[in-house]
Structures are given as structure tokens and as C-alpha cells.
Amino acid sequence: MKKLALLLAVLSLPLVAGAQGYFKDGMRWESCLSAVMVPPVEPAFETFMLDGDTLVGGVKAMKMYVENDKTPGRELVAVVRTDGDRVLFRNGAVTE
């Protein structure tokens, strides 16, 4: 029974290691926002990106910006950091 438990633990290590999420500077996510309406509405495209870092409460966090195809420029929307398996966001009153 002990050998079986040890074998299962060893076989599950790659699953645990592969499940670790991470964020790094320069990552980008693209999304398309659309609605089903009459008359049809053109979809909006947004890009979220991590660019630079800052200190929040004495802890290093990455700045998350958003830009879209409807308005020029980009906007700081949140800061994000990881703590083990947790991903922590702080949005709202975020300043540069």
C-alpha cells in the first residue's frame, strides 16, 4: 500500500508542476467584445498587457493596462501579483 501511494505521488508531480500559472512582463491578452442585438453592433477589440512593475504595500506587483480599438492610448486598470498558487489583483484606485 505504501509503494502504491509513493508511486501515485511520483506520477502526479508533473501535473502539479505543469499547473503553476505565472505572469511575466510583456504578456498580452486579446479579447473581442460583441453583442447580439438588432441592429447589429460592431465588435470591440481590447488588449490587456502587463508592462512594468510597482510597489503596492511594500510588495512588488506588475501593472496591467488595457487598450482598445475605439479610444486612443492605454489605461492602467489594475496591478497583479502571484503568491504561490494564488493570483492577486488590485483595481480601482490604482495610480501610476
mmCIF file of N, CA, C and O in Angstrom:
data_model
loop_
_atom_site.group_PDB
_atom_site.id
_atom_site.type_symbol
_atom_site.label_atom_id
_atom_site.label_comp_id
_atom_site.label_asym_id
_atom_site.label_seq_id
_atom_site.Cartn_x
_atom_site.Cartn_y
_atom_site.Cartn_z
ATOM 1 N N MET A 1 0.821 -1.185 0.000
ATOM 2 C CA MET A 1 0.000 0.000 0.000
ATOM 3 C C MET A 1 0.879 1.267 0.000
ATOM 4 O O MET A 1 0.566 2.225 -0.693
ATOM 5 N N LYS A 2 1.968 1.238 0.785
ATOM 6 C CA LYS A 2 2.870 2.386 0.826
ATOM 7 C C LYS A 2 3.536 2.603 -0.530
ATOM 8 O O LYS A 2 3.727 3.730 -0.961
ATOM 9 N N LYS A 3 3.874 1.503 -1.208
ATOM 10 C CA LYS A 3 4.508 1.614 -2.517
ATOM 11 C C LYS A 3 3.540 2.219 -3.534
ATOM 12 O O LYS A 3 3.926 3.038 -4.358
ATOM 13 N N LEU A 4 2.260 1.855 -3.441
ATOM 14 C CA LEU A 4 1.256 2.398 -4.343
ATOM 15 C C LEU A 4 1.076 3.899 -4.105
ATOM 16 O O LEU A 4 1.003 4.680 -5.059
ATOM 17 N N ALA A 5 1.049 4.310 -2.845
ATOM 18 C CA ALA A 5 0.908 5.726 -2.524
ATOM 19 C C ALA A 5 2.118 6.511 -3.021
ATOM 20 O O ALA A 5 1.978 7.616 -3.561
ATOM 21 N N LEU A 6 3.311 5.950 -2.856
ATOM 22 C CA LEU A 6 4.522 6.597 -3.329
ATOM 23 C C LEU A 6 4.515 6.701 -4.857
ATOM 24 O O LEU A 6 4.858 7.749 -5.417
ATOM 25 N N LEU A 7 4.097 5.649 -5.532
ATOM 26 C CA LEU A 7 4.030 5.657 -6.987
ATOM 27 C C LEU A 7 3.047 6.722 -7.477
ATOM 28 O O LEU A 7 3.346 7.477 -8.396
ATOM 29 N N LEU A 8 1.881 6.824 -6.860
ATOM 30 C CA LEU A 8 0.902 7.844 -7.245
ATOM 31 C C LEU A 8 1.433 9.254 -7.000
ATOM 32 O O LEU A 8 1.202 10.160 -7.797
ATOM 33 N N ALA A 9 2.141 9.445 -5.904
ATOM 34 C CA ALA A 9 2.711 10.760 -5.609
ATOM 35 C C ALA A 9 3.757 11.150 -6.649
ATOM 36 O O ALA A 9 3.782 12.285 -7.125
ATOM 37 N N VAL A 10 4.607 10.205 -7.038
ATOM 38 C CA VAL A 10 5.648 10.486 -8.031
ATOM 39 C C VAL A 10 5.023 10.755 -9.397
ATOM 40 O O VAL A 10 5.434 11.672 -10.114
ATOM 41 N N LEU A 11 3.991 9.998 -9.761
ATOM 42 C CA LEU A 11 3.343 10.199 -11.055
ATOM 43 C C LEU A 11 2.581 11.523 -11.127
ATOM 44 O O LEU A 11 2.397 12.074 -12.200
ATOM 45 N N SER A 12 2.129 12.042 -10.005
ATOM 46 C CA SER A 12 1.359 13.286 -10.014
ATOM 47 C C SER A 12 2.237 14.535 -9.994
ATOM 48 O O SER A 12 1.742 15.636 -10.210
ATOM 49 N N LEU A 13 3.545 14.410 -9.780
ATOM 50 C CA LEU A 13 4.425 15.577 -9.749
ATOM 51 C C LEU A 13 4.406 16.391 -11.042
ATOM 52 O O LEU A 13 4.325 17.617 -10.984
ATOM 53 N N PRO A 14 4.457 15.775 -12.221
ATOM 54 C CA PRO A 14 4.397 16.591 -13.438
ATOM 55 C C PRO A 14 3.082 17.373 -13.553
ATOM 56 O O PRO A 14 3.059 18.470 -14.085
ATOM 57 N N LEU A 15 1.991 16.821 -13.067
ATOM 58 C CA LEU A 15 0.713 17.529 -13.115
ATOM 59 C C LEU A 15 0.743 18.769 -12.240
ATOM 60 O O LEU A 15 0.251 19.822 -12.629
ATOM 61 N N VAL A 16 1.322 18.656 -11.064
ATOM 62 C CA VAL A 16 1.410 19.798 -10.156
ATOM 63 C C VAL A 16 2.345 20.852 -10.719
ATOM 64 O O VAL A 16 2.046 22.039 -10.714
ATOM 65 N N ALA A 17 3.479 20.437 -11.243
ATOM 66 C CA ALA A 17 4.451 21.385 -11.793
ATOM 67 C C ALA A 17 3.896 22.085 -13.025
ATOM 68 O O ALA A 17 4.123 23.267 -13.243
ATOM 69 N N GLY A 18 3.140 21.364 -13.851
ATOM 70 C CA GLY A 18 2.579 21.960 -15.056
ATOM 71 C C GLY A 18 1.413 22.880 -14.779
ATOM 72 O O GLY A 18 1.045 23.694 -15.614
ATOM 73 N N ALA A 19 0.803 22.801 -13.621
ATOM 74 C CA ALA A 19 -0.371 23.603 -13.307
ATOM 75 C C ALA A 19 -0.023 24.975 -12.753
ATOM 76 O O ALA A 19 -0.894 25.793 -12.548
ATOM 77 N N GLN A 20 1.247 25.239 -12.519
ATOM 78 C CA GLN A 20 1.625 26.532 -11.957
ATOM 79 C C GLN A 20 1.419 27.618 -12.998
ATOM 80 O O GLN A 20 1.971 27.571 -14.086
ATOM 81 N N GLY A 21 0.592 28.593 -12.654
ATOM 82 C CA GLY A 21 0.393 29.731 -13.535
ATOM 83 C C GLY A 21 1.422 30.794 -13.199
ATOM 84 O O GLY A 21 1.883 30.896 -12.076
ATOM 85 N N TYR A 22 1.791 31.591 -14.173
ATOM 86 C CA TYR A 22 2.728 32.663 -13.897
ATOM 87 C C TYR A 22 2.437 33.821 -14.833
ATOM 88 O O TYR A 22 1.851 33.656 -15.888
ATOM 89 N N PHE A 23 2.840 34.972 -14.406
ATOM 90 C CA PHE A 23 2.736 36.186 -15.194
ATOM 91 C C PHE A 23 4.132 36.751 -15.339
ATOM 92 O O PHE A 23 4.931 36.670 -14.419
ATOM 93 N N LYS A 24 4.412 37.331 -16.499
ATOM 94 C CA LYS A 24 5.698 37.998 -16.664
ATOM 95 C C LYS A 24 5.501 39.247 -17.507
ATOM 96 O O LYS A 24 4.535 39.366 -18.261
ATOM 97 N N ASP A 25 6.405 40.170 -17.350
ATOM 98 C CA ASP A 25 6.353 41.450 -18.040
ATOM 99 C C ASP A 25 6.280 41.227 -19.550
ATOM 100 O O ASP A 25 7.004 40.400 -20.099
ATOM 101 N N GLY A 26 5.374 41.946 -20.203
ATOM 102 C CA GLY A 26 5.239 41.839 -21.648
ATOM 103 C C GLY A 26 4.126 40.920 -22.113
ATOM 104 O O GLY A 26 3.831 40.867 -23.307
ATOM 105 N N MET A 27 3.488 40.179 -21.205
ATOM 106 C CA MET A 27 2.396 39.295 -21.609
ATOM 107 C C MET A 27 1.216 40.119 -22.101
ATOM 108 O O MET A 27 0.966 41.218 -21.628
ATOM 109 N N ARG A 28 0.470 39.567 -23.078
ATOM 110 C CA ARG A 28 -0.681 40.252 -23.662
ATOM 111 C C ARG A 28 -1.840 39.271 -23.814
ATOM 112 O O ARG A 28 -1.627 38.107 -24.119
ATOM 113 N N TRP A 29 -3.054 39.780 -23.609
ATOM 114 C CA TRP A 29 -4.279 39.017 -23.849
ATOM 115 C C TRP A 29 -5.155 39.855 -24.750
ATOM 116 O O TRP A 29 -5.366 41.036 -24.492
ATOM 117 N N GLU A 30 -5.678 39.253 -25.777
ATOM 118 C CA GLU A 30 -6.563 39.963 -26.689
ATOM 119 C C GLU A 30 -7.960 39.391 -26.565
ATOM 120 O O GLU A 30 -8.135 38.177 -26.468
ATOM 121 N N SER A 31 -8.958 40.286 -26.567
ATOM 122 C CA SER A 31 -10.341 39.835 -26.453
ATOM 123 C C SER A 31 -11.221 40.618 -27.422
ATOM 124 O O SER A 31 -10.923 41.750 -27.785
ATOM 125 N N CYS A 32 -12.296 39.987 -27.819
ATOM 126 C CA CYS A 32 -13.278 40.599 -28.709
ATOM 127 C C CYS A 32 -14.598 40.663 -27.949
ATOM 128 O O CYS A 32 -15.097 39.646 -27.472
ATOM 129 N N LEU A 33 -15.150 41.863 -27.825
ATOM 130 C CA LEU A 33 -16.416 42.065 -27.142
ATOM 131 C C LEU A 33 -17.493 42.293 -28.189
ATOM 132 O O LEU A 33 -17.380 43.199 -29.020
ATOM 133 N N SER A 34 -18.517 41.464 -28.144
ATOM 134 C CA SER A 34 -19.595 41.638 -29.114
ATOM 135 C C SER A 34 -20.924 41.341 -28.435
ATOM 136 O O SER A 34 -20.980 40.733 -27.376
ATOM 137 N N ALA A 35 -21.988 41.791 -29.067
ATOM 138 C CA ALA A 35 -23.327 41.585 -28.529
ATOM 139 C C ALA A 35 -24.257 41.156 -29.652
ATOM 140 O O ALA A 35 -24.055 41.504 -30.817
ATOM 141 N N VAL A 36 -25.284 40.415 -29.282
ATOM 142 C CA VAL A 36 -26.301 40.019 -30.255
ATOM 143 C C VAL A 36 -27.441 41.009 -30.106
ATOM 144 O O VAL A 36 -28.202 40.958 -29.138
ATOM 145 N N MET A 37 -27.513 41.943 -31.046
ATOM 146 C CA MET A 37 -28.527 42.999 -30.980
ATOM 147 C C MET A 37 -29.063 43.273 -32.376
ATOM 148 O O MET A 37 -28.435 42.962 -33.370
ATOM 149 N N VAL A 38 -30.224 43.870 -32.420
ATOM 150 C CA VAL A 38 -30.784 44.341 -33.679
ATOM 151 C C VAL A 38 -30.970 45.834 -33.532
ATOM 152 O O VAL A 38 -31.671 46.272 -32.615
ATOM 153 N N PRO A 39 -30.379 46.675 -34.296
ATOM 154 C CA PRO A 39 -29.452 46.382 -35.389
ATOM 155 C C PRO A 39 -28.101 45.916 -34.845
ATOM 156 O O PRO A 39 -27.749 46.216 -33.712
ATOM 157 N N PRO A 40 -27.336 45.198 -35.667
ATOM 158 C CA PRO A 40 -26.041 44.675 -35.211
ATOM 159 C C PRO A 40 -25.086 45.787 -34.776
ATOM 160 O O PRO A 40 -25.071 46.867 -35.349
ATOM 161 N N VAL A 41 -24.307 45.493 -33.765
ATOM 162 C CA VAL A 41 -23.310 46.420 -33.240
ATOM 163 C C VAL A 41 -21.932 45.878 -33.598
ATOM 164 O O VAL A 41 -21.689 44.682 -33.500
ATOM 165 N N GLU A 42 -21.050 46.770 -34.015
ATOM 166 C CA GLU A 42 -19.690 46.340 -34.343
ATOM 167 C C GLU A 42 -18.981 45.838 -33.098
ATOM 168 O O GLU A 42 -19.118 46.435 -32.025
ATOM 169 N N PRO A 43 -18.216 44.760 -33.202
ATOM 170 C CA PRO A 43 -17.470 44.274 -32.034
ATOM 171 C C PRO A 43 -16.348 45.231 -31.654
ATOM 172 O O PRO A 43 -15.840 45.978 -32.480
ATOM 173 N N ALA A 44 -15.976 45.203 -30.396
ATOM 174 C CA ALA A 44 -14.853 45.997 -29.893
ATOM 175 C C ALA A 44 -13.718 45.044 -29.544
ATOM 176 O O ALA A 44 -13.951 43.953 -29.012
ATOM 177 N N PHE A 45 -12.519 45.436 -29.851
ATOM 178 C CA PHE A 45 -11.348 44.618 -29.565
ATOM 179 C C PHE A 45 -10.530 45.294 -28.475
ATOM 180 O O PHE A 45 -10.229 46.478 -28.561
ATOM 181 N N GLU A 46 -10.198 44.525 -27.432
ATOM 182 C CA GLU A 46 -9.399 45.036 -26.318
ATOM 183 C C GLU A 46 -8.142 44.193 -26.166
ATOM 184 O O GLU A 46 -8.165 42.990 -26.403
ATOM 185 N N THR A 47 -7.077 44.850 -25.742
ATOM 186 C CA THR A 47 -5.827 44.157 -25.448
ATOM 187 C C THR A 47 -5.408 44.519 -24.033
ATOM 188 O O THR A 47 -5.289 45.693 -23.698
ATOM 189 N N PHE A 48 -5.243 43.499 -23.200
ATOM 190 C CA PHE A 48 -4.724 43.675 -21.846
ATOM 191 C C PHE A 48 -3.254 43.307 -21.884
ATOM 192 O O PHE A 48 -2.867 42.341 -22.539
ATOM 193 N N MET A 49 -2.424 44.085 -21.178
ATOM 194 C CA MET A 49 -0.993 43.809 -21.197
ATOM 195 C C MET A 49 -0.367 44.089 -19.837
ATOM 196 O O MET A 49 -0.869 44.937 -19.092
ATOM 197 N N LEU A 50 0.678 43.364 -19.529
ATOM 198 C CA LEU A 50 1.488 43.623 -18.343
ATOM 199 C C LEU A 50 2.721 44.372 -18.808
ATOM 200 O O LEU A 50 3.452 43.912 -19.681
ATOM 201 N N ASP A 51 2.915 45.570 -18.223
ATOM 202 C CA ASP A 51 4.029 46.407 -18.658
ATOM 203 C C ASP A 51 4.591 47.162 -17.462
ATOM 204 O O ASP A 51 3.983 48.103 -16.977
ATOM 205 N N GLY A 52 5.721 46.727 -16.969
ATOM 206 C CA GLY A 52 6.368 47.389 -15.848
ATOM 207 C C GLY A 52 5.878 46.884 -14.510
ATOM 208 O O GLY A 52 4.958 46.081 -14.420
ATOM 209 N N ASP A 53 6.517 47.359 -13.462
ATOM 210 C CA ASP A 53 6.117 46.945 -12.119
ATOM 211 C C ASP A 53 6.106 48.141 -11.181
ATOM 212 O O ASP A 53 6.552 49.226 -11.521
ATOM 213 N N THR A 54 5.556 47.916 -10.007
ATOM 214 C CA THR A 54 5.423 48.952 -8.998
ATOM 215 C C THR A 54 5.394 48.294 -7.627
ATOM 216 O O THR A 54 5.317 47.064 -7.520
ATOM 217 N N LEU A 55 5.455 49.081 -6.580
ATOM 218 C CA LEU A 55 5.325 48.567 -5.223
ATOM 219 C C LEU A 55 3.936 48.915 -4.696
ATOM 220 O O LEU A 55 3.523 50.066 -4.766
ATOM 221 N N VAL A 56 3.236 47.918 -4.191
ATOM 222 C CA VAL A 56 1.923 48.113 -3.582
ATOM 223 C C VAL A 56 1.995 47.522 -2.179
ATOM 224 O O VAL A 56 2.128 46.316 -2.019
ATOM 225 N N GLY A 57 1.924 48.371 -1.190
ATOM 226 C CA GLY A 57 2.036 47.897 0.184
ATOM 227 C C GLY A 57 3.381 47.264 0.475
ATOM 228 O O GLY A 57 3.480 46.330 1.258
ATOM 229 N N GLY A 58 4.422 47.748 -0.196
ATOM 230 C CA GLY A 58 5.757 47.203 0.016
ATOM 231 C C GLY A 58 6.029 45.910 -0.730
ATOM 232 O O GLY A 58 7.078 45.304 -0.565
ATOM 233 N N VAL A 59 5.076 45.464 -1.572
ATOM 234 C CA VAL A 59 5.223 44.214 -2.320
ATOM 235 C C VAL A 59 5.264 44.544 -3.807
ATOM 236 O O VAL A 59 4.485 45.362 -4.299
ATOM 237 N N LYS A 60 6.164 43.896 -4.536
ATOM 238 C CA LYS A 60 6.310 44.138 -5.968
ATOM 239 C C LYS A 60 5.114 43.552 -6.723
ATOM 240 O O LYS A 60 4.737 42.400 -6.502
ATOM 241 N N ALA A 61 4.512 44.347 -7.606
ATOM 242 C CA ALA A 61 3.384 43.905 -8.424
ATOM 243 C C ALA A 61 3.563 44.454 -9.838
ATOM 244 O O ALA A 61 4.266 45.432 -10.051
ATOM 245 N N MET A 62 2.911 43.806 -10.816
ATOM 246 C CA MET A 62 3.011 44.228 -12.207
ATOM 247 C C MET A 62 1.811 45.086 -12.593
ATOM 248 O O MET A 62 0.696 44.835 -12.148
ATOM 249 N N LYS A 63 2.056 46.072 -13.445
ATOM 250 C CA LYS A 63 0.997 46.955 -13.904
ATOM 251 C C LYS A 63 0.253 46.319 -15.075
ATOM 252 O O LYS A 63 0.881 45.847 -16.023
ATOM 253 N N MET A 64 -1.087 46.321 -15.000
ATOM 254 C CA MET A 64 -1.914 45.790 -16.076
ATOM 255 C C MET A 64 -2.647 46.943 -16.758
ATOM 256 O O MET A 64 -3.362 47.698 -16.106
ATOM 257 N N TYR A 65 -2.436 47.064 -18.062
ATOM 258 C CA TYR A 65 -3.055 48.115 -18.859
ATOM 259 C C TYR A 65 -4.060 47.502 -19.821
ATOM 260 O O TYR A 65 -3.976 46.321 -20.156
ATOM 261 N N VAL A 66 -4.988 48.337 -20.296
ATOM 262 C CA VAL A 66 -5.914 47.929 -21.346
ATOM 263 C C VAL A 66 -5.933 49.010 -22.410
ATOM 264 O O VAL A 66 -5.819 50.199 -22.110
ATOM 265 N N GLU A 67 -6.017 48.577 -23.657
ATOM 266 C CA GLU A 67 -6.222 49.498 -24.767
ATOM 267 C C GLU A 67 -7.239 48.861 -25.701
ATOM 268 O O GLU A 67 -7.372 47.641 -25.746
ATOM 269 N N ASN A 68 -8.001 49.708 -26.387
ATOM 270 C CA ASN A 68 -8.995 49.163 -27.313
ATOM 271 C C ASN A 68 -8.955 49.917 -28.627
ATOM 272 O O ASN A 68 -8.273 50.924 -28.764
ATOM 273 N N ASP A 69 -9.723 49.406 -29.583
ATOM 274 C CA ASP A 69 -9.705 49.998 -30.919
ATOM 275 C C ASP A 69 -10.636 51.199 -31.040
ATOM 276 O O ASP A 69 -10.674 51.832 -32.078
ATOM 277 N N LYS A 70 -11.364 51.548 -30.001
ATOM 278 C CA LYS A 70 -12.312 52.665 -30.061
ATOM 279 C C LYS A 70 -11.728 53.965 -29.520
ATOM 280 O O LYS A 70 -12.106 55.042 -29.943
ATOM 281 N N THR A 71 -10.808 53.872 -28.551
ATOM 282 C CA THR A 71 -10.230 55.079 -27.959
ATOM 283 C C THR A 71 -8.706 54.994 -28.034
ATOM 284 O O THR A 71 -8.129 53.909 -27.903
ATOM 285 N N PRO A 72 -8.042 56.137 -28.225
ATOM 286 C CA PRO A 72 -6.580 56.109 -28.312
ATOM 287 C C PRO A 72 -5.936 55.951 -26.930
ATOM 288 O O PRO A 72 -6.525 56.297 -25.912
ATOM 289 N N GLY A 73 -4.725 55.450 -26.924
ATOM 290 C CA GLY A 73 -3.965 55.323 -25.679
ATOM 291 C C GLY A 73 -4.323 54.082 -24.890
ATOM 292 O O GLY A 73 -5.126 53.258 -25.293
ATOM 293 N N ARG A 74 -3.705 53.974 -23.742
ATOM 294 C CA ARG A 74 -3.962 52.831 -22.863
ATOM 295 C C ARG A 74 -4.256 53.340 -21.469
ATOM 296 O O ARG A 74 -3.890 54.451 -21.104
ATOM 297 N N GLU A 75 -4.895 52.497 -20.669
ATOM 298 C CA GLU A 75 -5.318 52.891 -19.327
ATOM 299 C C GLU A 75 -4.850 51.844 -18.321
ATOM 300 O O GLU A 75 -4.994 50.641 -18.544
ATOM 301 N N LEU A 76 -4.294 52.300 -17.209
ATOM 302 C CA LEU A 76 -3.905 51.403 -16.120
ATOM 303 C C LEU A 76 -5.179 50.948 -15.414
ATOM 304 O O LEU A 76 -5.935 51.756 -14.905
ATOM 305 N N VAL A 77 -5.447 49.647 -15.426
ATOM 306 C CA VAL A 77 -6.693 49.148 -14.842
ATOM 307 C C VAL A 77 -6.478 48.358 -13.559
ATOM 308 O O VAL A 77 -7.398 48.227 -12.758
ATOM 309 N N ALA A 78 -5.280 47.819 -13.352
ATOM 310 C CA ALA A 78 -5.044 47.006 -12.157
ATOM 311 C C ALA A 78 -3.556 46.766 -11.984
ATOM 312 O O ALA A 78 -2.765 47.039 -12.880
ATOM 313 N N VAL A 79 -3.214 46.257 -10.823
ATOM 314 C CA VAL A 79 -1.891 45.684 -10.600
ATOM 315 C C VAL A 79 -2.122 44.228 -10.218
ATOM 316 O O VAL A 79 -3.136 43.881 -9.612
ATOM 317 N N VAL A 80 -1.210 43.379 -10.601
ATOM 318 C CA VAL A 80 -1.379 41.946 -10.381
ATOM 319 C C VAL A 80 -0.078 41.370 -9.848
ATOM 320 O O VAL A 80 1.006 41.813 -10.201
ATOM 321 N N ARG A 81 -0.221 40.396 -8.959
ATOM 322 C CA ARG A 81 0.950 39.670 -8.473
ATOM 323 C C ARG A 81 0.525 38.253 -8.125
ATOM 324 O O ARG A 81 -0.662 37.962 -7.954
ATOM 325 N N THR A 82 1.494 37.376 -8.048
ATOM 326 C CA THR A 82 1.213 35.995 -7.663
ATOM 327 C C THR A 82 1.776 35.744 -6.280
ATOM 328 O O THR A 82 2.770 36.336 -5.871
ATOM 329 N N ASP A 83 1.099 34.877 -5.559
ATOM 330 C CA ASP A 83 1.523 34.453 -4.232
ATOM 331 C C ASP A 83 1.306 32.951 -4.164
ATOM 332 O O ASP A 83 0.213 32.501 -3.840
ATOM 333 N N GLY A 84 2.322 32.205 -4.558
ATOM 334 C CA GLY A 84 2.172 30.755 -4.640
ATOM 335 C C GLY A 84 1.221 30.417 -5.781
ATOM 336 O O GLY A 84 1.436 30.800 -6.913
ATOM 337 N N ASP A 85 0.141 29.717 -5.466
ATOM 338 C CA ASP A 85 -0.852 29.346 -6.467
ATOM 339 C C ASP A 85 -1.933 30.406 -6.635
ATOM 340 O O ASP A 85 -2.810 30.263 -7.466
ATOM 341 N N ARG A 86 -1.891 31.455 -5.853
ATOM 342 C CA ARG A 86 -2.915 32.496 -5.914
ATOM 343 C C ARG A 86 -2.479 33.631 -6.834
ATOM 344 O O ARG A 86 -1.303 33.963 -6.904
ATOM 345 N N VAL A 87 -3.440 34.217 -7.525
ATOM 346 C CA VAL A 87 -3.210 35.406 -8.330
ATOM 347 C C VAL A 87 -4.013 36.526 -7.688
ATOM 348 O O VAL A 87 -5.217 36.406 -7.502
ATOM 349 N N LEU A 88 -3.340 37.607 -7.319
ATOM 350 C CA LEU A 88 -3.981 38.709 -6.612
ATOM 351 C C LEU A 88 -4.026 39.940 -7.505
ATOM 352 O O LEU A 88 -3.015 40.329 -8.077
ATOM 353 N N PHE A 89 -5.229 40.525 -7.632
ATOM 354 C CA PHE A 89 -5.435 41.737 -8.413
ATOM 355 C C PHE A 89 -5.818 42.862 -7.478
ATOM 356 O O PHE A 89 -6.511 42.650 -6.490
ATOM 357 N N ARG A 90 -5.413 44.052 -7.819
ATOM 358 C CA ARG A 90 -5.896 45.246 -7.118
ATOM 359 C C ARG A 90 -6.286 46.242 -8.207
ATOM 360 O O ARG A 90 -5.467 46.661 -9.003
ATOM 361 N N ASN A 91 -7.548 46.579 -8.227
ATOM 362 C CA ASN A 91 -8.010 47.553 -9.214
ATOM 363 C C ASN A 91 -8.721 48.686 -8.516
ATOM 364 O O ASN A 91 -8.741 48.747 -7.299
ATOM 365 N N GLY A 92 -9.284 49.588 -9.265
ATOM 366 C CA GLY A 92 -9.965 50.715 -8.662
ATOM 367 C C GLY A 92 -9.026 51.896 -8.543
ATOM 368 O O GLY A 92 -8.623 52.463 -9.535
ATOM 369 N N ALA A 93 -8.641 52.238 -7.342
ATOM 370 C CA ALA A 93 -7.821 53.431 -7.101
ATOM 371 C C ALA A 93 -6.345 53.138 -7.304
ATOM 372 O O ALA A 93 -5.526 53.351 -6.443
ATOM 373 N N VAL A 94 -5.990 52.639 -8.459
ATOM 374 C CA VAL A 94 -4.595 52.358 -8.791
ATOM 375 C C VAL A 94 -4.034 53.593 -9.473
ATOM 376 O O VAL A 94 -4.638 54.145 -10.385
ATOM 377 N N THR A 95 -2.895 54.065 -9.002
ATOM 378 C CA THR A 95 -2.257 55.209 -9.631
ATOM 379 C C THR A 95 -0.871 54.824 -10.104
ATOM 380 O O THR A 95 -0.253 53.909 -9.562
ATOM 381 N N GLU A 96 -0.363 55.524 -11.076
ATOM 382 C CA GLU A 96 0.995 55.244 -11.571
ATOM 383 C C GLU A 96 2.010 55.947 -10.725
ATOM 384 O O GLU A 96 1.817 56.956 -10.161
#
